[in-house]
Amino acid sequence: MSTTTTENTAEAFGVTNVNKVKRVHERGRYDKKTVYEILDAALVCHIAYVIDGRPYCTPTSFWREGDHLYWHGSSASRMIRMQKEGLPVCLTVTHLDALVMARSGFHHSVNYRAVMAFGTAHFIEDPAEKLKLMDRFIDRIYPGRSRLIRQPNPQEFKATTMMGMEIEHASGKIRDKHVADEEEDYEGVRAWSSLYPVTQVIGAPSACARQIPGLQRPDEMADFEPGARLDEVMTKTYRRTFGQ
């Protein structure tokens, strides 16, 4: 079935045959605020692409600036070599928020927040831009840290490739509900049912054994408290670095 194509706007991504959420379509989200919140709370994405007719999917760290996504990789990797030439890719992010136990196998589920973003990967060639992005990659996770660490040496700089992609199409999908069974199953099926929340949390730091005495945790790292939710910390560090 064809989909009426709508254009991207400042507030939302247009709905096309590429990004339209078709399965449980009411969970679909196309507004940029929601899509960006899901992306900015994540640290790891998966990038899918096709090489010589065979599909591949590579996990890597990433971040967003405006309508652009950036990631890094080894200059020797197959993914990077192919994406240098301009390769259509699909970048996905998923947050697992809960396990849902229902009264039938069909209604067992998970709560999640997910994004699929589509575009054409391109290679960052300008050395100054590449170095700036390498610093931003560090600062996106650890605000201000690029000012404390040494700059990459020539070998490290050569071995690292920075990639970018303008988001051409994107959609989010969210499930945020409790057990949802068939009406007759609530009393007719004697199976204990529940929802288990799932979170990733920051643990207590383990300092380097060769730490220079007297060093204190930088103020910019204040969000990294043991027990803090990782997605919430990543959102805060993103805002600390990019102010959005």
C-alpha positions as CSV (number, residue, x, y, z in Angstrom):
1,M,0.0,0.0,0.0
2,S,1.4,3.4,-0.9
3,T,1.9,6.2,1.6
4,T,1.2,9.9,0.9
5,T,4.6,11.5,1.3
6,T,4.9,14.6,3.4
7,E,7.9,16.9,3.6
8,N,10.3,17.4,6.6
9,T,9.6,20.6,8.6
10,A,11.4,22.3,11.4
11,E,9.2,20.5,13.9
12,A,8.8,17.0,12.4
13,F,10.0,14.5,9.9
14,G,7.8,13.9,6.9
15,V,6.0,10.5,6.7
16,T,7.2,8.4,3.7
17,N,7.3,4.8,2.6
18,V,10.8,4.7,4.1
19,N,10.0,5.8,7.7
20,K,6.3,5.2,8.2
21,V,5.6,3.0,11.2
22,K,3.2,0.4,9.9
23,R,3.0,-2.2,12.7
24,V,1.1,-0.8,15.7
25,H,1.2,2.6,13.9
26,E,-0.2,4.5,16.8
27,R,3.2,4.0,18.6
28,G,4.9,5.9,15.8
29,R,6.5,9.3,16.5
30,Y,7.6,11.8,13.8
31,D,8.1,15.0,15.8
32,K,11.8,15.9,16.1
33,K,11.6,16.6,19.8
34,T,10.7,13.0,20.6
35,V,13.1,11.5,18.0
36,Y,16.0,13.7,19.2
37,E,15.3,12.9,22.9
38,I,15.5,9.2,22.2
39,L,18.7,9.7,20.2
40,D,20.4,12.0,22.7
41,A,19.7,9.6,25.6
42,A,21.6,6.8,23.9
43,L,25.3,6.1,23.6
44,V,25.4,3.1,21.3
45,C,23.6,2.7,17.9
46,H,23.5,0.0,15.2
47,I,24.2,1.0,11.6
48,A,22.8,-1.2,8.9
49,Y,24.0,-1.1,5.3
50,V,24.5,-3.4,2.2
51,I,27.8,-4.3,0.6
52,D,27.9,-6.4,-2.6
53,G,24.3,-7.5,-1.9
54,R,24.9,-8.7,1.6
55,P,23.5,-6.9,4.7
56,Y,25.7,-5.9,7.6
57,C,24.9,-4.2,10.9
58,T,27.6,-2.6,13.0
59,P,27.3,-1.3,16.6
60,T,29.2,1.9,17.4
61,S,29.0,5.0,19.5
62,F,27.4,8.1,18.1
63,W,26.0,11.5,18.8
64,R,23.7,14.1,17.2
65,E,24.2,17.7,16.2
66,G,21.1,19.3,14.8
67,D,19.9,17.2,11.9
68,H,23.2,15.4,11.6
69,L,24.5,12.2,13.2
70,Y,28.2,11.4,13.7
71,W,30.1,8.3,14.6
72,H,33.7,7.0,14.5
73,G,35.5,3.9,13.5
74,S,38.8,2.3,12.6
75,S,40.1,3.6,9.2
76,A,40.8,-0.1,8.3
77,S,37.2,-1.3,9.0
78,R,35.0,-2.6,6.1
79,M,32.2,-0.4,7.3
80,I,34.2,2.8,7.1
81,R,35.9,2.0,3.8
82,M,32.5,1.5,2.1
83,Q,30.8,4.4,3.8
84,K,33.5,6.8,2.7
85,E,32.1,6.7,-0.8
86,G,28.7,7.7,0.3
87,L,26.6,4.7,1.3
88,P,22.9,4.7,2.2
89,V,22.5,3.6,5.8
90,C,19.9,3.0,8.5
91,L,21.0,4.0,12.0
92,T,18.9,2.6,14.9
93,V,18.7,3.2,18.6
94,T,16.7,1.2,21.2
95,H,16.1,1.7,24.9
96,L,14.7,-1.3,26.8
97,D,12.4,0.1,29.5
98,A,10.4,-2.9,30.9
99,L,9.6,-6.6,30.5
100,V,5.9,-7.3,30.3
101,M,4.5,-10.7,31.4
102,A,1.0,-11.3,30.1
103,R,-1.5,-14.2,30.1
104,S,-0.8,-15.3,26.6
105,G,2.4,-15.6,24.6
106,F,1.1,-13.2,22.0
107,H,0.6,-10.4,24.6
108,H,4.0,-10.8,26.3
109,S,5.9,-7.6,25.3
110,V,8.6,-5.1,26.3
111,N,8.3,-1.4,26.8
112,Y,10.8,0.5,24.7
113,R,11.8,3.7,23.0
114,A,13.3,3.3,19.5
115,V,14.4,5.4,16.5
116,M,15.2,4.5,12.9
117,A,17.1,7.2,11.0
118,F,17.9,7.1,7.3
119,G,20.5,8.9,5.3
120,T,23.8,8.7,3.3
121,A,27.0,8.3,5.3
122,H,29.8,10.6,4.3
123,F,33.5,10.7,5.3
124,I,34.8,13.8,7.2
125,E,37.9,14.7,5.1
126,D,38.9,18.1,6.5
127,P,41.6,17.5,9.2
128,A,40.4,20.5,11.3
129,E,36.8,19.4,11.2
130,K,37.8,15.8,12.0
131,L,39.8,16.9,15.1
132,K,36.9,19.0,16.2
133,L,34.6,16.1,15.9
134,M,37.0,13.8,17.8
135,D,36.9,16.3,20.7
136,R,33.1,16.5,20.6
137,F,32.8,12.7,20.6
138,I,34.7,12.7,24.0
139,D,32.8,15.8,25.3
140,R,29.4,14.3,24.4
141,I,30.0,11.6,26.9
142,Y,32.3,13.3,29.4
143,P,31.7,17.1,29.2
144,G,34.8,19.2,29.0
145,R,37.2,16.3,29.0
146,S,38.8,17.1,25.7
147,R,40.5,20.1,27.4
148,L,42.1,17.8,30.0
149,I,43.4,14.9,27.9
150,R,46.2,15.1,25.3
151,Q,45.3,15.5,21.6
152,P,45.6,12.4,19.4
153,N,49.1,11.7,18.0
154,P,49.6,11.3,14.2
155,Q,49.2,7.6,14.3
156,E,45.9,7.8,16.4
157,F,44.6,10.5,14.1
158,K,45.3,8.5,11.0
159,A,43.8,5.3,12.5
160,T,40.5,7.0,13.3
161,T,37.8,8.0,10.8
162,M,34.9,10.3,11.6
163,M,31.6,9.7,9.7
164,G,28.5,11.9,9.4
165,M,25.0,11.6,8.1
166,E,22.3,14.1,7.5
167,I,19.0,12.7,8.7
168,E,16.8,12.4,5.6
169,H,14.0,10.4,7.1
170,A,13.4,9.3,10.7
171,S,10.7,7.9,13.0
172,G,10.4,7.0,16.6
173,K,8.4,4.2,18.1
174,I,7.4,3.9,21.8
175,R,5.6,1.3,23.9
176,D,4.8,2.6,27.4
177,K,2.0,0.5,28.8
178,H,1.3,-2.2,31.4
179,V,-0.1,-5.7,30.8
180,A,-2.7,-5.6,28.0
181,D,-4.5,-9.0,27.7
182,E,-7.7,-10.2,26.0
183,E,-10.6,-9.3,28.3
184,E,-11.6,-13.0,28.9
185,D,-8.1,-13.9,29.9
186,Y,-8.0,-11.7,33.0
187,E,-10.2,-14.1,34.9
188,G,-9.9,-17.2,32.7
189,V,-6.1,-17.7,32.7
190,R,-4.4,-18.4,36.1
191,A,-1.0,-17.1,35.2
192,W,0.8,-14.6,37.4
193,S,1.4,-11.4,35.3
194,S,3.4,-8.3,35.9
195,L,5.7,-5.6,34.5
196,Y,9.4,-5.5,35.4
197,P,11.1,-2.1,34.9
198,V,14.5,-2.3,33.3
199,T,17.2,0.3,33.6
200,Q,21.0,0.6,33.1
201,V,22.6,2.5,36.0
202,I,26.0,4.0,36.6
203,G,28.2,2.1,39.1
204,A,30.7,3.3,41.6
205,P,33.9,4.5,40.0
206,S,37.1,2.5,40.2
207,A,40.0,4.9,40.1
208,C,43.1,4.1,38.0
209,A,45.8,2.4,40.1
210,R,48.3,4.9,38.7
211,Q,46.2,8.0,39.3
212,I,48.3,11.1,40.0
213,P,47.7,11.9,43.7
214,G,45.4,14.8,44.5
215,L,43.3,14.7,41.4
216,Q,39.5,15.3,41.9
217,R,36.6,14.4,39.7
218,P,35.9,17.4,37.4
219,D,32.7,19.4,38.2
220,E,31.4,18.5,34.7
221,M,31.2,14.9,35.8
222,A,28.7,15.6,38.6
223,D,26.0,13.7,36.8
224,F,28.0,10.4,37.0
225,E,26.6,9.4,40.5
226,P,26.4,5.7,41.4
227,G,22.8,4.5,40.8
228,A,22.0,7.3,38.2
229,R,20.2,6.0,35.1
230,L,22.5,5.9,32.1
231,D,19.9,7.3,29.7
232,E,19.3,10.2,32.0
233,V,23.0,10.8,32.4
234,M,23.6,10.8,28.7
235,T,20.8,13.3,28.2
236,K,22.4,15.6,30.8
237,T,25.9,15.3,29.3
238,Y,24.5,16.0,25.9
239,R,22.9,19.2,27.1
240,R,26.1,20.2,29.0
241,T,28.1,19.9,25.9
242,F,25.7,21.2,23.2
243,G,23.4,23.3,25.3
244,Q,20.2,21.9,23.7
